[in-house]
């Protein structure tokens, strides 16, 4: 499965945080192989937490005024740098 590069620095930073270094050792030859893998469960969890933080901040700014889906969508797009 091929993955695409994150669209901006916030996505890239989350992907880097979710990346795990893996290593396999061949004890007979003494050779080892090292690679990195993105833990997609960890990435999804961090992305959701980031979104929740944006929503909480947005709602706190709105105080007692109603929050609508359009303003939340704009806040999330703005936070992640999505047009």
Tab-separated table of N, CA, C and O in Angstrom:
chain	number	residue	atom	x	y	z
A	1	UNK	N	0.842	-1.187	0.000
A	1	UNK	CA	0.000	0.000	0.000
A	1	UNK	C	0.879	1.240	0.000
A	1	UNK	O	1.771	1.396	0.817
A	2	UNK	N	0.643	2.127	-0.916
A	2	UNK	CA	1.419	3.353	-1.022
A	2	UNK	C	0.675	4.467	-0.302
A	2	UNK	O	-0.534	4.590	-0.406
A	3	UNK	N	1.431	5.252	0.462
A	3	UNK	CA	0.818	6.397	1.139
A	3	UNK	C	1.295	7.671	0.477
A	3	UNK	O	2.372	7.720	-0.108
A	4	UNK	N	0.478	8.700	0.547
A	4	UNK	CA	0.867	9.977	-0.021
A	4	UNK	C	1.465	10.841	1.067
A	4	UNK	O	1.232	10.626	2.247
A	5	UNK	N	2.229	11.815	0.680
A	5	UNK	CA	2.859	12.727	1.623
A	5	UNK	C	1.790	13.623	2.256
A	5	UNK	O	0.842	14.024	1.597
A	6	UNK	N	1.927	13.901	3.560
A	6	UNK	CA	0.943	14.772	4.213
A	6	UNK	C	0.832	16.124	3.518
A	6	UNK	O	1.792	16.614	2.940
A	7	UNK	N	-0.355	16.723	3.575
A	7	UNK	CA	-0.603	17.952	2.842
A	7	UNK	C	0.034	19.176	3.479
A	7	UNK	O	0.247	20.159	2.805
A	8	UNK	N	0.292	19.161	4.757
A	8	UNK	CA	0.953	20.309	5.373
A	8	UNK	C	1.747	19.876	6.590
A	8	UNK	O	1.795	18.699	6.940
A	9	UNK	N	2.372	20.813	7.247
A	9	UNK	CA	3.278	20.511	8.353
A	9	UNK	C	2.585	19.883	9.560
A	9	UNK	O	3.171	19.059	10.244
A	10	UNK	N	1.349	20.261	9.851
A	10	UNK	CA	0.654	19.676	11.004
A	10	UNK	C	0.377	18.199	10.780
A	10	UNK	O	0.563	17.389	11.684
A	11	UNK	N	-0.065	17.834	9.581
A	11	UNK	CA	-0.271	16.422	9.275
A	11	UNK	C	1.058	15.670	9.304
A	11	UNK	O	1.143	14.556	9.818
A	12	UNK	N	2.086	16.281	8.751
A	12	UNK	CA	3.402	15.646	8.717
A	12	UNK	C	3.920	15.428	10.133
A	12	UNK	O	4.445	14.356	10.449
A	13	UNK	N	3.757	16.418	11.006
A	13	UNK	CA	4.208	16.279	12.393
A	13	UNK	C	3.470	15.146	13.098
A	13	UNK	O	4.081	14.373	13.847
A	14	UNK	N	2.166	15.019	12.863
A	14	UNK	CA	1.406	13.923	13.466
A	14	UNK	C	1.878	12.571	12.931
A	14	UNK	O	2.013	11.604	13.686
A	15	UNK	N	2.148	12.504	11.633
A	15	UNK	CA	2.625	11.258	11.033
A	15	UNK	C	3.981	10.868	11.603
A	15	UNK	O	4.235	9.695	11.887
A	16	UNK	N	4.853	11.855	11.806
A	16	UNK	CA	6.171	11.576	12.382
A	16	UNK	C	6.016	11.056	13.808
A	16	UNK	O	6.676	10.084	14.200
A	17	UNK	N	5.122	11.658	14.587
A	17	UNK	CA	4.889	11.195	15.959
A	17	UNK	C	4.353	9.772	15.987
A	17	UNK	O	4.616	9.028	16.923
A	18	UNK	N	3.599	9.399	14.967
A	18	UNK	CA	2.990	8.070	14.914
A	18	UNK	C	3.906	7.028	14.266
A	18	UNK	O	3.541	5.860	14.179
A	19	UNK	N	5.085	7.426	13.845
A	19	UNK	CA	6.010	6.513	13.180
A	19	UNK	C	6.803	5.716	14.208
A	19	UNK	O	7.310	6.257	15.180
A	20	UNK	N	6.864	4.429	13.964
A	20	UNK	CA	7.614	3.537	14.832
A	20	UNK	C	8.796	2.971	14.055
A	20	UNK	O	8.668	2.654	12.872
A	21	UNK	N	9.923	2.829	14.723
A	21	UNK	CA	11.106	2.214	14.120
A	21	UNK	C	11.031	0.714	14.409
A	21	UNK	O	10.845	0.302	15.545
A	22	UNK	N	11.145	-0.079	13.366
A	22	UNK	CA	11.094	-1.538	13.490
A	22	UNK	C	12.459	-2.104	13.139
A	22	UNK	O	13.204	-1.530	12.349
A	23	UNK	N	12.791	-3.245	13.734
A	23	UNK	CA	14.069	-3.870	13.428
A	23	UNK	C	13.897	-5.386	13.453
A	23	UNK	O	13.194	-5.934	14.305
A	24	UNK	N	14.538	-6.025	12.504
A	24	UNK	CA	14.546	-7.478	12.421
A	24	UNK	C	15.998	-7.934	12.458
A	24	UNK	O	16.842	-7.402	11.742
A	25	UNK	N	16.275	-8.905	13.310
A	25	UNK	CA	17.644	-9.422	13.429
A	25	UNK	C	17.698	-10.866	12.973
A	25	UNK	O	16.837	-11.672	13.341
A	26	UNK	N	18.695	-11.177	12.179
A	26	UNK	CA	18.974	-12.553	11.804
A	26	UNK	C	20.122	-13.002	12.695
A	26	UNK	O	21.277	-12.633	12.476
A	27	UNK	N	19.800	-13.787	13.691
A	27	UNK	CA	20.816	-14.168	14.677
A	27	UNK	C	21.871	-15.104	14.095
A	27	UNK	O	22.979	-15.185	14.618
A	28	UNK	N	21.550	-15.818	13.024
A	28	UNK	CA	22.527	-16.714	12.407
A	28	UNK	C	23.612	-15.936	11.667
A	28	UNK	O	24.796	-16.222	11.800
A	29	UNK	N	23.200	-14.929	10.877
A	29	UNK	CA	24.174	-14.173	10.080
A	29	UNK	C	24.663	-12.925	10.804
A	29	UNK	O	25.656	-12.328	10.402
A	30	UNK	N	23.943	-12.520	11.837
A	30	UNK	CA	24.316	-11.306	12.559
A	30	UNK	C	23.851	-10.033	11.867
A	30	UNK	O	24.151	-8.939	12.316
A	31	UNK	N	23.112	-10.161	10.770
A	31	UNK	CA	22.630	-8.991	10.049
A	31	UNK	C	21.290	-8.539	10.615
A	31	UNK	O	20.523	-9.330	11.152
A	32	UNK	N	21.073	-7.244	10.498
A	32	UNK	CA	19.791	-6.707	10.945
A	32	UNK	C	19.244	-5.754	9.889
A	32	UNK	O	19.994	-5.211	9.080
A	33	UNK	N	17.952	-5.581	9.931
A	33	UNK	CA	17.276	-4.676	9.008
A	33	UNK	C	16.424	-3.734	9.850
A	33	UNK	O	15.735	-4.152	10.781
A	34	UNK	N	16.477	-2.455	9.526
A	34	UNK	CA	15.703	-1.456	10.254
A	34	UNK	C	14.835	-0.689	9.270
A	34	UNK	O	15.289	-0.349	8.182
A	35	UNK	N	13.604	-0.422	9.650
A	35	UNK	CA	12.690	0.356	8.825
A	35	UNK	C	11.716	1.092	9.719
A	35	UNK	O	11.669	0.864	10.925
A	36	UNK	N	10.962	1.996	9.131
A	36	UNK	CA	9.967	2.729	9.908
A	36	UNK	C	8.582	2.469	9.331
A	36	UNK	O	8.435	2.243	8.133
A	37	UNK	N	7.596	2.478	10.213
A	37	UNK	CA	6.202	2.283	9.817
A	37	UNK	C	5.343	3.286	10.566
A	37	UNK	O	5.576	3.542	11.743
A	38	UNK	N	4.350	3.812	9.871
A	38	UNK	CA	3.384	4.685	10.531
A	38	UNK	C	2.353	3.799	11.219
A	38	UNK	O	1.781	2.908	10.595
A	39	UNK	N	2.152	4.030	12.498
A	39	UNK	CA	1.101	3.339	13.253
A	39	UNK	C	-0.191	4.109	12.982
A	39	UNK	O	-0.421	5.177	13.554
A	40	UNK	N	-1.005	3.584	12.077
A	40	UNK	CA	-2.201	4.311	11.641
A	40	UNK	C	-3.211	4.487	12.763
A	40	UNK	O	-3.941	5.475	12.793
A	41	UNK	N	-3.263	3.555	13.705
A	41	UNK	CA	-4.154	3.730	14.854
A	41	UNK	C	-3.708	4.922	15.698
A	41	UNK	O	-4.529	5.742	16.108
A	42	UNK	N	-2.408	5.018	15.948
A	42	UNK	CA	-1.878	6.148	16.719
A	42	UNK	C	-2.090	7.461	15.961
A	42	UNK	O	-2.459	8.478	16.558
A	43	UNK	N	-1.859	7.438	14.642
A	43	UNK	CA	-2.058	8.631	13.827
A	43	UNK	C	-3.511	9.087	13.892
A	43	UNK	O	-3.794	10.273	14.093
A	44	UNK	N	-4.445	8.148	13.750
A	44	UNK	CA	-5.870	8.491	13.799
A	44	UNK	C	-6.232	9.067	15.158
A	44	UNK	O	-6.956	10.067	15.249
A	45	UNK	N	-5.716	8.462	16.221
A	45	UNK	CA	-5.998	8.957	17.581
A	45	UNK	C	-5.478	10.385	17.749
A	45	UNK	O	-6.188	11.254	18.261
A	46	UNK	N	-4.247	10.627	17.313
A	46	UNK	CA	-3.668	11.972	17.448
A	46	UNK	C	-4.426	12.987	16.597
A	46	UNK	O	-4.633	14.130	17.014
A	47	UNK	N	-4.854	12.577	15.400
A	47	UNK	CA	-5.610	13.474	14.521
A	47	UNK	C	-6.944	13.842	15.157
A	47	UNK	O	-7.334	15.016	15.167
A	48	UNK	N	-7.630	12.862	15.731
A	48	UNK	CA	-8.908	13.132	16.400
A	48	UNK	C	-8.690	14.065	17.589
A	48	UNK	O	-9.449	15.023	17.791
A	49	UNK	N	-7.663	13.813	18.384
A	49	UNK	CA	-7.375	14.677	19.531
A	49	UNK	C	-7.073	16.110	19.083
A	49	UNK	O	-7.496	17.072	19.728
A	50	UNK	N	-6.355	16.249	17.985
A	50	UNK	CA	-6.059	17.576	17.430
A	50	UNK	C	-7.353	18.278	17.020
A	50	UNK	O	-7.562	19.458	17.299
A	51	UNK	N	-8.240	17.543	16.367
A	51	UNK	CA	-9.531	18.108	15.940
A	51	UNK	C	-10.383	18.506	17.142
A	51	UNK	O	-11.005	19.576	17.138
A	52	UNK	N	-10.417	17.652	18.157
A	52	UNK	CA	-11.181	17.971	19.368
A	52	UNK	C	-10.653	19.246	20.003
A	52	UNK	O	-11.424	20.113	20.428
A	53	UNK	N	-9.341	19.410	20.047
A	53	UNK	CA	-8.754	20.628	20.596
A	53	UNK	C	-9.170	21.867	19.824
A	53	UNK	O	-9.476	22.908	20.413
A	54	UNK	N	-9.178	21.769	18.504
A	54	UNK	CA	-9.602	22.889	17.660
A	54	UNK	C	-11.069	23.214	17.929
A	54	UNK	O	-11.443	24.384	18.086
A	55	UNK	N	-11.900	22.184	18.008
A	55	UNK	CA	-13.335	22.389	18.252
A	55	UNK	C	-13.563	23.016	19.626
A	55	UNK	O	-14.355	23.962	19.763
A	56	UNK	N	-12.880	22.511	20.651
A	56	UNK	CA	-13.025	23.084	21.995
A	56	UNK	C	-12.618	24.551	22.017
A	56	UNK	O	-13.303	25.400	22.603
A	57	UNK	N	-11.495	24.857	21.367
A	57	UNK	CA	-11.025	26.248	21.312
A	57	UNK	C	-12.034	27.119	20.567
A	57	UNK	O	-12.352	28.233	20.995
A	58	UNK	N	-12.536	26.624	19.460
A	58	UNK	CA	-13.508	27.362	18.648
A	58	UNK	C	-14.780	27.634	19.454
A	58	UNK	O	-15.316	28.748	19.433
A	59	UNK	N	-15.265	26.615	20.159
A	59	UNK	CA	-16.489	26.770	20.949
A	59	UNK	C	-16.285	27.750	22.103
A	59	UNK	O	-17.186	28.525	22.430
A	60	UNK	N	-15.103	27.735	22.706
A	60	UNK	CA	-14.813	28.663	23.800
A	60	UNK	C	-14.796	30.104	23.300
A	60	UNK	O	-15.224	31.017	24.010
A	61	UNK	N	-14.305	30.302	22.068
A	61	UNK	CA	-14.290	31.652	21.490
A	61	UNK	C	-15.704	32.154	21.205
A	61	UNK	O	-15.970	33.344	21.267
A	62	UNK	N	-16.601	31.247	20.875
A	62	UNK	CA	-17.970	31.629	20.532
A	62	UNK	C	-18.801	31.961	21.781
A	62	UNK	O	-19.886	32.512	21.661
A	63	UNK	N	-18.306	31.589	22.955
A	63	UNK	CA	-18.981	31.811	24.237
A	63	UNK	C	-20.404	31.254	24.193
A	63	UNK	O	-20.583	30.071	24.008
A	64	UNK	N	-21.402	32.091	24.348
A	64	UNK	CA	-22.779	31.618	24.424
A	64	UNK	C	-23.490	31.577	23.073
A	64	UNK	O	-24.614	31.123	22.993
A	65	UNK	N	-22.832	32.060	22.041
A	65	UNK	CA	-23.462	32.032	20.716
A	65	UNK	C	-23.469	30.600	20.180
A	65	UNK	O	-22.564	29.821	20.465
A	66	UNK	N	-24.488	30.262	19.387
A	66	UNK	CA	-24.538	28.902	18.825
A	66	UNK	C	-23.377	28.650	17.862
A	66	UNK	O	-22.952	29.549	17.141
A	67	UNK	N	-22.887	27.438	17.887
A	67	UNK	CA	-21.810	27.023	16.977
A	67	UNK	C	-22.461	26.182	15.882
A	67	UNK	O	-23.209	25.260	16.162
A	68	UNK	N	-22.167	26.520	14.641
A	68	UNK	CA	-22.744	25.748	13.543
A	68	UNK	C	-21.658	24.946	12.824
A	68	UNK	O	-20.470	25.170	13.006
A	69	UNK	N	-22.107	23.996	12.029
A	69	UNK	CA	-21.191	23.111	11.317
A	69	UNK	C	-20.276	23.875	10.369
A	69	UNK	O	-19.097	23.539	10.225
A	70	UNK	N	-20.806	24.919	9.738
A	70	UNK	CA	-20.010	25.697	8.780
A	70	UNK	C	-18.832	26.375	9.486
A	70	UNK	O	-17.715	26.376	8.964
A	71	UNK	N	-19.073	26.943	10.673
A	71	UNK	CA	-17.982	27.616	11.378
A	71	UNK	C	-16.961	26.604	11.901
A	71	UNK	O	-15.756	26.877	11.918
A	72	UNK	N	-17.416	25.407	12.312
A	72	UNK	CA	-16.485	24.362	12.746
A	72	UNK	C	-15.641	23.876	11.570
A	72	UNK	O	-14.434	23.668	11.710
A	73	UNK	N	-16.282	23.710	10.423
A	73	UNK	CA	-15.561	23.284	9.221
A	73	UNK	C	-14.485	24.313	8.868
A	73	UNK	O	-13.339	23.950	8.582
A	74	UNK	N	-14.831	25.582	8.933
A	74	UNK	CA	-13.873	26.638	8.635
A	74	UNK	C	-12.713	26.616	9.638
A	74	UNK	O	-11.548	26.760	9.250
A	75	UNK	N	-13.032	26.438	10.926
A	75	UNK	CA	-11.994	26.401	11.964
A	75	UNK	C	-11.025	25.240	11.737
A	75	UNK	O	-9.799	25.399	11.843
A	76	UNK	N	-11.552	24.068	11.408
A	76	UNK	CA	-10.687	22.906	11.144
A	76	UNK	C	-9.855	23.092	9.883
A	76	UNK	O	-8.653	22.815	9.879
A	77	UNK	N	-10.474	23.586	8.825
A	77	UNK	CA	-9.734	23.844	7.584
A	77	UNK	C	-8.621	24.865	7.816
A	77	UNK	O	-7.500	24.699	7.343
A	78	UNK	N	-8.949	25.896	8.563
A	78	UNK	CA	-7.961	26.932	8.849
A	78	UNK	C	-6.811	26.378	9.679
A	78	UNK	O	-5.642	26.648	9.392
A	79	UNK	N	-7.129	25.586	10.689
A	79	UNK	CA	-6.089	25.012	11.564
A	79	UNK	C	-5.125	24.130	10.797
A	79	UNK	O	-3.915	24.176	11.011
A	80	UNK	N	-5.678	23.325	9.889
A	80	UNK	CA	-4.834	22.384	9.145
A	80	UNK	C	-4.321	22.938	7.823
A	80	UNK	O	-3.622	22.252	7.085
A	81	UNK	N	-4.672	24.186	7.501
A	81	UNK	CA	-4.166	24.804	6.280
A	81	UNK	C	-4.755	24.229	5.014
A	81	UNK	O	-4.099	24.131	3.987
A	82	UNK	N	-6.017	23.839	5.086
A	82	UNK	CA	-6.715	23.263	3.938
A	82	UNK	C	-7.590	24.342	3.315
A	82	UNK	O	-8.323	25.028	4.016
A	83	UNK	N	-7.531	24.466	2.006
A	83	UNK	CA	-8.339	25.474	1.308
A	83	UNK	C	-9.774	25.055	1.190
A	83	UNK	O	-10.167	23.971	1.149
